[in-house]
Coordinates of C-alpha atoms in Angstrom, one line a residue:
Chain Q
X1 CA -14.9 261.6 251.5
X2 CA -12.2 259.8 249.5
X3 CA -13.1 258.4 246.1
X4 CA -14.1 254.7 246.5
X5 CA -13.8 252.1 243.7
X6 CA -14.9 248.5 243.8
X7 CA -12.3 246.2 242.4
X8 CA -12.9 242.4 241.9
X9 CA -10.5 239.6 242.1
X10 CA -11.5 236.9 239.5
X11 CA -10.0 233.6 238.4
X12 CA -10.1 229.9 238.9
X13 CA -9.9 228.4 242.3
X14 CA -6.6 228.2 244.1
X15 CA -4.8 230.6 241.9
X16 CA -3.9 232.9 244.8
X17 CA -6.5 235.7 244.7
X18 CA -6.9 235.8 248.5
X19 CA -3.2 235.6 249.0
X20 CA -2.6 238.5 246.6
X21 CA -5.1 240.6 248.6
X22 CA -3.5 239.6 251.9
X23 CA -0.1 240.6 250.5
X24 CA -1.4 243.9 249.2
X25 CA -3.5 244.9 252.2
X26 CA -1.6 243.3 255.1
X27 CA 1.8 242.5 253.6
X28 CA 1.5 238.9 254.8
X29 CA 1.6 235.5 253.1
X30 CA 0.6 232.1 254.3
X31 CA 1.4 228.8 252.7
X32 CA -1.8 227.3 253.9
X33 CA -4.4 227.2 251.2
X34 CA -7.9 228.3 252.5
X35 CA -10.6 228.3 249.9
X36 CA -13.0 231.3 249.7
X37 CA -16.8 230.9 249.8
X38 CA -18.9 233.8 248.5
X39 CA -16.9 237.0 248.7
X40 CA -14.4 238.6 251.1
X41 CA -14.4 242.4 251.1
X42 CA -11.4 244.4 252.1
X43 CA -10.1 247.9 251.6
X44 CA -6.9 249.7 250.9
X45 CA -6.0 253.3 250.2
X46 CA -3.9 254.2 247.2
X47 CA -2.7 257.5 245.7
X48 CA -3.4 258.1 242.0
X49 CA -2.4 261.3 240.5
X50 CA -2.1 262.9 243.9
X51 CA -5.6 261.9 244.8
X52 CA -6.5 259.4 247.6
X53 CA -8.6 256.5 246.3
X54 CA -10.1 253.9 248.5
X55 CA -10.0 250.5 246.7
X56 CA -12.8 248.2 247.9
X57 CA -11.5 244.8 247.1
X58 CA -13.9 242.0 246.3
X59 CA -12.1 238.7 246.6
X60 CA -14.7 236.5 244.9
X61 CA -14.7 232.7 245.2
X62 CA -12.8 231.0 242.4
X63 CA -14.4 229.2 239.5
X64 CA -14.3 225.5 239.3
X65 CA -15.6 222.8 237.0
X66 CA -19.0 222.8 238.7
X67 CA -19.7 226.5 239.6
X68 CA -18.9 229.5 237.5
X69 CA -18.1 232.9 239.0
X70 CA -21.4 234.8 239.5
X71 CA -21.2 238.0 237.6
X72 CA -23.8 239.5 240.0
X73 CA -20.8 239.9 242.4
X74 CA -19.1 242.0 239.7
X75 CA -21.9 244.5 239.3
X76 CA -20.9 248.0 240.2
X77 CA -17.1 247.1 239.9
X78 CA -14.9 249.8 238.4
X79 CA -12.3 247.2 237.3
X80 CA -10.9 243.8 238.0
X81 CA -7.8 241.7 238.4
X82 CA -7.9 238.5 236.4
X83 CA -5.7 236.0 238.2
X84 CA -4.2 232.8 236.7
X85 CA -1.7 230.3 238.2
X86 CA 1.5 230.2 236.1
X87 CA 2.1 226.6 237.3
X88 CA -1.4 225.5 236.0
X89 CA -1.8 226.6 232.4
X90 CA -5.5 225.5 232.4
X91 CA -6.2 228.4 234.7
X92 CA -5.4 230.8 231.9
X93 CA -8.2 229.3 229.9
X94 CA -10.5 229.8 232.9
X95 CA -9.4 233.4 233.1
X96 CA -10.2 233.9 229.4
X97 CA -13.6 232.4 229.8
X98 CA -14.4 234.6 232.9
X99 CA -13.3 237.7 231.0
X100 CA -15.6 237.0 228.1
X101 CA -18.6 236.4 230.4
X102 CA -17.9 239.5 232.5
X103 CA -17.6 241.6 229.4
X104 CA -20.8 240.1 228.0
X105 CA -22.9 240.5 231.1
X106 CA -21.4 243.5 232.9
X107 CA -19.7 245.4 230.0
X108 CA -16.1 246.5 229.3
X109 CA -14.2 247.2 232.4
X110 CA -10.5 247.9 232.9
X111 CA -8.6 244.8 234.0
X112 CA -5.1 243.5 234.4
X113 CA -4.1 239.8 234.1
X114 CA -1.9 238.4 236.9
X115 CA 0.2 235.3 236.3
X116 CA 0.7 234.4 239.9
X117 CA 3.1 232.0 241.7
X118 CA 6.0 233.3 239.7
X119 CA 8.3 232.3 242.5
X120 CA 7.7 228.6 241.6
X121 CA 10.1 228.6 238.7
X122 CA 10.7 224.8 238.8
X123 CA 7.1 224.1 238.0
X124 CA 6.3 227.3 236.0
X125 CA 4.4 226.2 232.9
X126 CA 3.7 229.4 231.0
X127 CA 6.1 230.1 228.2
X128 CA 7.1 233.5 226.9
X129 CA 5.2 232.6 223.7
X130 CA 2.0 232.1 225.7
X131 CA 2.4 235.5 227.4
X132 CA 3.1 237.2 224.1
X133 CA -0.1 235.7 222.7
X134 CA -2.1 237.2 225.7
X135 CA -0.4 240.6 225.1
X136 CA -1.3 240.4 221.4
X137 CA -4.9 240.0 222.4
X138 CA -4.6 243.4 224.1
X139 CA -4.2 242.1 227.7
X140 CA -1.9 243.7 230.2
X141 CA 0.0 240.8 231.8
X142 CA 1.8 241.1 235.1
X143 CA 3.9 238.3 236.7
X144 CA 3.2 238.2 240.4
X145 CA 4.1 236.3 243.5
X146 CA 2.0 236.7 246.6
X147 CA 4.8 234.8 248.4
X148 CA 7.6 237.2 247.6
X149 CA 5.4 240.3 246.8
X150 CA 6.8 240.4 243.2
X151 CA 4.6 242.5 241.0
X152 CA 1.7 242.8 243.5
X153 CA 1.9 246.6 244.3
X154 CA 2.4 247.3 240.6
X155 CA -0.6 245.2 239.5
X156 CA -3.0 247.0 241.9
X157 CA -1.5 250.4 241.1
X158 CA -1.8 249.8 237.4
X159 CA -5.4 248.9 237.6
X160 CA -6.2 251.8 240.0
X161 CA -4.7 254.3 237.5
X162 CA -6.6 252.8 234.6
X163 CA -9.8 252.9 236.6
X164 CA -9.3 256.6 237.5
X165 CA -8.2 257.5 234.0
X166 CA -11.2 255.8 232.6
X167 CA -13.6 257.9 234.7
Chain U
X1 CA -55.1 226.3 243.7
X2 CA -55.5 225.6 247.4
X3 CA -54.4 228.5 249.5
X4 CA -51.6 227.9 251.9
X5 CA -53.0 227.1 255.4
X6 CA -52.6 230.0 257.8
X7 CA -49.9 229.6 260.3
X8 CA -51.1 229.9 263.8
X9 CA -49.7 232.9 265.6
X10 CA -47.9 230.7 268.2
X11 CA -46.1 228.8 265.5
X12 CA -45.3 232.0 263.6
X13 CA -43.8 233.5 266.8
X14 CA -41.8 230.3 267.5
X15 CA -40.4 230.2 263.9
X16 CA -39.6 234.0 264.0
X17 CA -37.7 233.5 267.3
X18 CA -35.9 230.4 266.0
X19 CA -34.7 232.1 262.7
X20 CA -33.7 235.3 264.4
X21 CA -31.9 233.3 267.1
X22 CA -29.9 231.2 264.7
X23 CA -29.3 233.7 262.0
X24 CA -29.3 237.3 263.4
X25 CA -30.8 239.8 261.0
X26 CA -30.0 243.5 260.5
X27 CA -31.7 245.9 258.2
X28 CA -30.8 249.2 256.8
X29 CA -32.6 251.7 254.5
X30 CA -30.9 254.0 252.0
X31 CA -32.7 256.9 250.3
X32 CA -32.2 257.9 246.6
X33 CA -29.3 260.2 247.6
X34 CA -27.6 257.1 249.2
X35 CA -28.0 258.5 252.7
X36 CA -28.6 256.0 255.4
X37 CA -32.1 256.8 256.7
X38 CA -32.9 253.7 258.9
X39 CA -31.0 250.9 260.6
X40 CA -32.2 248.2 263.0
X41 CA -32.2 244.6 264.1
X42 CA -29.0 242.8 265.1
X43 CA -26.7 245.5 263.9
X44 CA -23.9 244.5 266.5
X45 CA -24.0 240.9 265.2
X46 CA -23.0 242.2 261.8
X47 CA -20.5 244.8 263.1
X48 CA -22.8 247.6 262.1
X49 CA -23.6 249.1 265.5
X50 CA -21.6 252.2 264.8
X51 CA -23.5 253.2 261.6
X52 CA -24.9 256.7 261.7
X53 CA -28.2 257.7 260.2
X54 CA -28.1 260.8 258.0
X55 CA -24.7 260.1 256.5
X56 CA -23.8 258.6 253.1
X57 CA -24.3 254.8 253.2
X58 CA -21.3 253.6 251.0
X59 CA -18.9 255.6 253.2
X60 CA -19.9 253.6 256.2
X61 CA -20.8 250.3 254.5
X62 CA -18.0 249.4 252.0
X63 CA -19.9 246.5 250.7
X64 CA -22.5 248.8 249.2
X65 CA -20.0 250.5 246.9
X66 CA -21.2 250.1 243.4
X67 CA -24.4 248.2 244.5
X68 CA -26.7 251.2 244.7
X69 CA -29.2 251.4 243.1
X70 CA -29.4 247.6 242.9
X71 CA -29.3 246.0 239.4
X72 CA -32.5 244.1 240.2
X73 CA -35.0 244.0 243.0
X74 CA -34.7 241.9 245.0
X75 CA -30.9 241.5 244.5
X76 CA -29.1 238.8 246.6
X77 CA -25.5 238.1 247.3
X78 CA -24.6 235.0 249.3
X79 CA -21.9 234.8 251.9
X80 CA -20.6 238.4 251.9
X81 CA -17.7 238.3 254.3
X82 CA -15.9 241.2 256.1
X83 CA -12.4 241.2 257.5
X84 CA -13.6 240.3 261.0
X85 CA -14.8 236.9 259.8
X86 CA -18.5 237.6 259.8
X87 CA -20.5 236.4 256.9
X88 CA -24.0 237.4 255.8
X89 CA -26.4 236.8 252.9
X90 CA -27.1 240.3 251.6
X91 CA -30.5 241.2 250.2
X92 CA -31.3 244.5 248.5
X93 CA -34.8 245.4 247.5
X94 CA -36.5 248.7 246.5
X95 CA -39.6 249.9 248.2
X96 CA -40.8 253.4 247.3
X97 CA -37.8 255.7 247.2
X98 CA -35.8 253.6 249.5
X99 CA -33.5 250.7 249.1
X100 CA -33.7 248.2 251.9
X101 CA -30.6 246.3 252.7
X102 CA -31.1 243.2 254.8
X103 CA -28.2 241.1 256.2
X104 CA -28.9 237.6 257.3
X105 CA -26.1 235.9 259.2
X106 CA -24.6 233.0 257.2
X107 CA -21.5 232.2 259.1
X108 CA -22.7 228.6 259.9
X109 CA -23.6 227.9 256.4
X110 CA -20.4 229.5 255.1
X111 CA -18.3 227.4 257.4
X112 CA -20.1 224.2 256.3
X113 CA -19.7 225.1 252.6
X114 CA -16.1 226.1 253.2
X115 CA -15.3 222.7 254.7
X116 CA -16.8 220.8 251.8
X117 CA -15.3 223.1 249.2
X118 CA -11.9 222.9 250.9
X119 CA -11.9 219.1 250.8
X120 CA -13.0 219.1 247.2
X121 CA -10.4 221.6 246.0
X122 CA -7.6 219.9 248.0
X123 CA -8.5 216.7 246.3
X124 CA -8.6 218.3 242.9
X125 CA -5.3 220.1 243.4
X126 CA -3.8 216.8 244.6
X127 CA -5.0 214.9 241.5
X128 CA -3.7 217.8 239.3
X129 CA -0.3 217.5 240.9
X130 CA -0.5 213.7 240.6
X131 CA -1.3 214.1 236.9
X132 CA 1.5 216.5 236.4
X133 CA 4.0 214.2 238.1
X134 CA 2.8 211.2 236.1
X135 CA 3.1 213.3 233.0
X136 CA 6.6 214.4 233.9
X137 CA 7.5 210.8 234.9
X138 CA 6.2 209.6 231.5
X139 CA 8.2 212.2 229.7
X140 CA 11.3 211.3 231.7
X141 CA 10.7 207.6 230.9
X142 CA 10.3 208.3 227.3
X143 CA 13.5 210.3 227.3
X144 CA 15.2 207.4 229.1
X145 CA 13.8 204.9 226.6
X146 CA 15.1 207.0 223.7
X147 CA 18.5 207.4 225.4
X148 CA 18.6 203.6 226.1
X149 CA 17.7 202.9 222.4
X150 CA 20.3 205.3 221.2
X151 CA 22.8 203.7 223.6
X152 CA 21.8 200.2 222.5
X153 CA 22.2 201.2 218.8
X154 CA 25.5 202.7 219.6
X155 CA 26.5 199.5 221.5
X156 CA 25.4 197.3 218.6
X157 CA 27.4 199.5 216.1
X158 CA 30.4 199.3 218.4
X159 CA 30.0 195.6 218.8
X160 CA 29.8 195.2 215.0
X161 CA 32.9 197.3 214.6
X162 CA 34.7 195.3 217.3
X163 CA 33.6 192.1 215.5
X164 CA 35.1 193.5 212.3
X165 CA 38.3 194.4 214.1
X166 CA 38.4 190.9 215.6
X167 CA 37.9 189.4 212.2
X168 CA 40.7 191.4 210.9
X169 CA 43.0 190.4 213.7
X170 CA 42.1 186.8 213.0
X171 CA 42.6 187.2 209.3
X172 CA 46.3 188.2 209.6
X173 CA 47.1 185.1 211.6
X174 CA 48.9 182.5 209.6
X175 CA 47.2 179.3 208.5
X176 CA 48.1 176.0 210.2
X177 CA 50.9 174.1 208.5
X178 CA 51.3 170.3 208.2
X179 CA 54.5 169.8 206.3
X180 CA 57.4 167.4 206.4
X181 CA 59.8 169.9 207.9
X182 CA 57.3 171.9 209.9
X183 CA 54.0 171.4 211.6
X184 CA 52.3 174.4 213.1
X185 CA 48.9 174.6 214.8
X186 CA 47.5 177.3 217.0
X187 CA 44.6 178.2 219.2
X188 CA 43.4 181.7 219.6
X189 CA 40.5 182.6 221.9
X190 CA 40.0 186.3 222.2
X191 CA 38.5 187.6 225.5
X192 CA 35.0 189.3 225.4
X193 CA 36.8 192.6 224.6
X194 CA 39.1 192.8 221.7
X195 CA 42.5 191.9 222.9
X196 CA 46.1 192.6 222.0
X197 CA 47.4 189.1 221.1
X198 CA 48.9 188.4 217.7
X199 CA 51.4 185.9 216.4
X200 CA 53.0 184.5 213.2
X201 CA 55.6 182.3 211.6
X202 CA 57.1 182.4 208.2
X203 CA 60.2 181.3 206.3
X204 CA 62.7 184.1 206.1
X205 CA 64.6 182.1 203.6
X206 CA 64.8 178.4 202.8
X207 CA 66.8 177.7 206.0
X208 CA 65.4 180.1 208.6
X209 CA 61.9 180.0 210.1
X210 CA 60.8 183.1 212.1
X211 CA 58.4 182.4 215.0
X212 CA 56.9 185.1 217.1
X213 CA 54.1 186.0 219.5
X214 CA 53.1 189.5 220.6
X215 CA 50.9 190.7 223.5
X216 CA 50.0 194.4 223.7
X217 CA 49.1 195.8 227.1
X218 CA 45.4 196.3 227.8
X219 CA 42.4 195.4 225.7
X220 CA 40.3 197.1 223.1
X221 CA 40.7 198.5 219.6
X222 CA 43.9 200.4 220.4
X223 CA 45.7 197.3 221.7
X224 CA 44.4 195.2 218.7
X225 CA 45.6 197.8 216.2
X226 CA 49.1 198.0 217.7
X227 CA 49.3 194.2 217.9
X228 CA 48.2 193.8 214.3
X229 CA 50.7 196.5 213.2
X230 CA 53.6 194.7 215.0
X231 CA 52.6 191.4 213.5
X232 CA 52.4 192.9 210.0
X233 CA 55.8 194.5 210.4
X234 CA 57.3 191.2 211.3
X235 CA 55.5 189.2 208.6
X236 CA 56.5 191.8 206.0
X237 CA 60.0 192.0 207.4
X238 CA 59.5 195.8 207.3
X239 CA 62.1 196.9 209.8
X240 CA 64.9 199.1 208.2
X241 CA 68.5 197.8 208.3
X242 CA 67.5 194.7 210.3
X243 CA 68.5 191.1 209.9
X244 CA 65.4 189.2 210.6
X245 CA 67.5 186.1 211.3
X246 CA 68.9 187.9 214.4
X247 CA 66.2 188.1 217.1
X248 CA 68.0 190.5 219.4
X249 CA 68.5 192.9 216.5
X250 CA 64.8 192.6 215.5
X251 CA 63.7 193.4 219.1
X252 CA 66.1 196.3 219.3
X253 CA 64.7 197.9 216.1
X254 CA 61.1 197.3 217.2
X255 CA 61.9 198.9 220.5
X256 CA 63.1 202.0 218.7
X257 CA 60.1 202.2 216.5
X258 CA 57.3 201.4 218.9
X259 CA 58.1 203.6 221.9
X260 CA 55.0 203.9 224.0
X261 CA 55.0 207.7 224.0
X262 CA 54.2 207.5 220.3
X263 CA 51.8 204.6 220.7
X264 CA 49.1 206.0 222.9
X265 CA 51.0 204.8 225.9
X266 CA 50.7 201.2 224.9
X267 CA 53.6 198.8 225.3
X268 CA 53.9 195.1 224.5
X269 CA 55.7 191.9 225.2
X270 CA 57.1 189.7 222.5
X271 CA 58.9 186.4 222.1
X272 CA 60.8 186.2 218.7
X273 CA 62.8 183.2 217.6
X274 CA 64.5 182.0 214.4
X275 CA 64.8 178.2 213.8
X276 CA 67.8 177.2 211.6
X277 CA 66.6 174.1 209.8
X278 CA 69.9 172.6 209.0
X279 CA 71.7 173.0 212.4
X280 CA 68.4 172.9 214.4
X281 CA 69.6 175.8 216.4
X282 CA 66.8 178.0 217.7
X283 CA 68.0 181.6 218.3
X284 CA 65.6 183.7 220.3
X285 CA 65.1 186.9 222.2
X286 CA 62.3 188.1 224.4
X287 CA 60.9 191.3 225.9
X288 CA 58.8 190.7 229.1
X289 CA 57.1 187.8 227.5
X290 CA 56.4 184.3 229.0
X291 CA 59.0 181.8 227.9
X292 CA 58.5 179.5 224.9
X293 CA 58.2 175.9 226.1
X294 CA 60.3 173.2 224.4
X295 CA 59.0 169.7 225.0
X296 CA 61.5 167.0 223.9
X297 CA 60.0 163.9 222.4
X298 CA 59.0 161.5 225.1
X299 CA 59.3 164.0 228.0
X300 CA 57.7 162.4 231.0
X301 CA 58.1 165.2 233.6
X302 CA 58.0 169.0 233.7
X303 CA 61.6 169.1 234.5
X304 CA 62.4 167.8 231.0
X305 CA 60.5 170.8 229.4
X306 CA 62.9 173.6 228.6
X307 CA 61.6 177.1 229.1
X308 CA 63.2 179.4 226.6
X309 CA 63.2 182.7 228.5
X310 CA 64.9 186.0 228.6
X311 CA 64.7 188.7 231.2
X312 CA 64.6 191.9 229.3
X313 CA 61.7 194.4 230.0
X314 CA 58.6 195.0 228.0
X315 CA 59.1 196.5 224.6
X316 CA 58.3 200.2 224.1
X317 CA 58.8 201.3 227.7
X318 CA 62.6 202.1 227.6
X319 CA 64.6 203.4 224.7
X320 CA 68.1 202.0 223.9
X321 CA 67.7 198.6 225.5
X322 CA 70.2 196.0 224.4
X323 CA 68.4 192.7 223.9
X324 CA 70.2 189.4 224.6
X325 CA 70.1 186.7 222.0
X326 CA 70.0 183.1 223.3
X327 CA 70.4 179.9 221.4
X328 CA 69.2 176.4 222.0
X329 CA 69.6 173.3 219.8
X330 CA 66.2 171.6 219.3
X331 CA 66.2 167.8 219.6
X332 CA 64.4 166.1 216.7
X333 CA 60.7 165.5 217.1
X334 CA 60.4 168.2 219.8
X335 CA 57.3 170.3 220.3
X336 CA 57.7 174.0 220.8
X337 CA 54.9 176.1 222.4
X338 CA 54.7 179.8 222.1
X339 CA 52.1 181.2 224.5
X340 CA 50.7 184.5 225.8
X341 CA 50.1 185.0 229.6
X342 CA 46.4 184.4 228.9
X343 CA 47.2 180.8 228.5
X344 CA 48.1 180.3 232.1
X345 CA 47.0 183.4 234.0
X346 CA 43.6 181.8 234.4
X347 CA 41.4 182.3 237.5
X348 CA 40.5 178.9 238.6
X349 CA 37.0 178.1 240.0
X350 CA 38.5 178.2 243.5
X351 CA 39.6 181.8 243.0
X352 CA 43.4 181.1 242.7
X353 CA 45.4 181.7 239.6
X354 CA 46.9 179.0 237.5
X355 CA 50.7 179.2 237.6
X356 CA 53.1 178.7 234.6
X357 CA 54.5 175.6 236.3
X358 CA 51.0 174.1 236.4
X359 CA 50.6 174.9 232.7
X360 CA 53.9 173.2 232.0
X361 CA 52.6 170.1 233.8
X362 CA 49.6 170.1 231.4
X363 CA 52.0 169.9 228.5
X364 CA 53.5 166.7 229.9
X365 CA 50.1 165.2 230.1
X366 CA 49.1 166.3 226.6
X367 CA 49.1 163.8 223.9
X368 CA 51.4 164.9 221.1
X369 CA 49.0 164.8 218.2
X370 CA 48.7 168.2 216.6
X371 CA 45.5 170.2 216.9
X372 CA 44.0 167.5 219.1
X373 CA 46.6 168.3 221.7
X374 CA 45.6 172.0 221.7
X375 CA 41.9 171.1 221.9
X376 CA 42.6 168.9 224.9
X377 CA 44.7 171.7 226.5
X378 CA 42.0 174.3 226.1
X379 CA 39.4 171.9 227.4
X380 CA 41.5 171.5 230.6
X381 CA 42.0 175.2 230.9
X382 CA 38.3 175.9 230.5
X383 CA 37.4 173.3 233.1
X384 CA 39.9 174.9 235.5
X385 CA 38.4 178.3 234.8
X386 CA 34.7 177.3 235.2
X387 CA 31.8 178.7 233.1
X388 CA 31.9 182.1 231.6
X389 CA 34.3 183.9 229.2
X390 CA 38.0 184.0 229.8
X391 CA 39.5 187.2 231.3
X392 CA 42.2 187.6 228.7
X393 CA 43.1 186.6 225.2
X394 CA 44.4 183.0 225.1
X395 CA 47.0 182.2 222.4
X396 CA 48.9 178.9 222.1
X397 CA 51.0 178.1 219.0
X398 CA 52.3 174.6 218.8
X399 CA 55.2 173.7 216.5
X400 CA 56.4 170.2 215.8
X401 CA 60.0 170.6 214.8

């Protein structure tokens, strides 16, 4: 049996978590926004250091002003992708808040920060200074676009390697 | 505490059937080695009909990856969805050495919650977009306001500078004269833009009076500067090797000095005359300028008014032009008018333009009483033009000789 690892997608609502999974697993993208209720579970195989690893992707409903991400969904995860929307700077604050809660309640886990919707340059609102500040805090930041595929493979691969290395 | 009343068997069976019919339930049991040891209920409704007992559970049931053993008992996850669109509430609890996994169909509740949440998020995203657009609009408005204020300040500064330039142009005009030999009055109304009119008169010597009017092409500071420069040159008699009593010679030298290639492509018209007091002979030359108008005492018709014209082209356009000098003996008590084209090229309220002949007619009607005559003239011109500023500088210089 191939190694299996649970990976969670976390972030504010409508930042593109489901679209990133669709791009990563099925290589498709839809402009239509469909909100996620609960959690959607999907799977993709990756190769890390010549070993086949099955990533079990938990695409968890986004956080909004009323409901927080339930960390119970994160239990048993080997790592997570923290997704923010580069056209909505407030979603970075949400990502920071989620990261602190996960670390407090579940413990330290490998994670990568994705600044998604990088294709929307005309409304992109995250400056190089903002990104540098996140990096100074020790975060690995990856620009992604579920629409174009930019950075998506790299993000999942980076996390998978960290998860396996951290075993 | 009152014990809960027992539910009759019939009711319990009815409720059991109702719940299972509406929310199909499947159950699985996993031992401490994470081997699937039992499975039952509506497995097919949850896409689990192919599970095999005796094999590792997480290998067959992805959603269990990382969940075994459960962090708490019971442990519940709501709306766990798989790729085939099914949704279930997942319950895990420990009993003995087994973990029981119960899946209760939640597709209907998931769909209802999804519809409400979709609407709420769509509205939130819309209001976020609206707020961003408003913010961008406000920023753009602020920028526009700053630009407008800077422009306004620049305009005001420019207006002040134009006003100063206009004051200078006016300051170099000669004062009216009311003497026994000579009476001179003038009227100068600049257009809204700074214009290129200038004029002057001065005694060259005790016998010769120089009279001149200049009109530089175009409007603005450039035209005004050139006009003032030419007027100052004439007033100071600052042309080299030139007899200022000889109008054709004066224009010839001016033409050499003020070629338009060296004057920012500006050229000008000029009428220059010299009145000899003793002989009453008026010598004059002109370059593209409207004629001076000599009105003999008692003139009753336009035909009696003598236009003192010449046909040479504008000054500054062509080098080497020979200007023709004309002479005319001025009858006593005549009035002489020097004008620029702004005095008669006036758009009338009916849209047509006043002609020079019509302007000449106005001189016949004018009462010969100094400044009052000019005031009356301009009153007529303004009434012909209608309300609003004049399109060009208007200069009229009246001499009583």
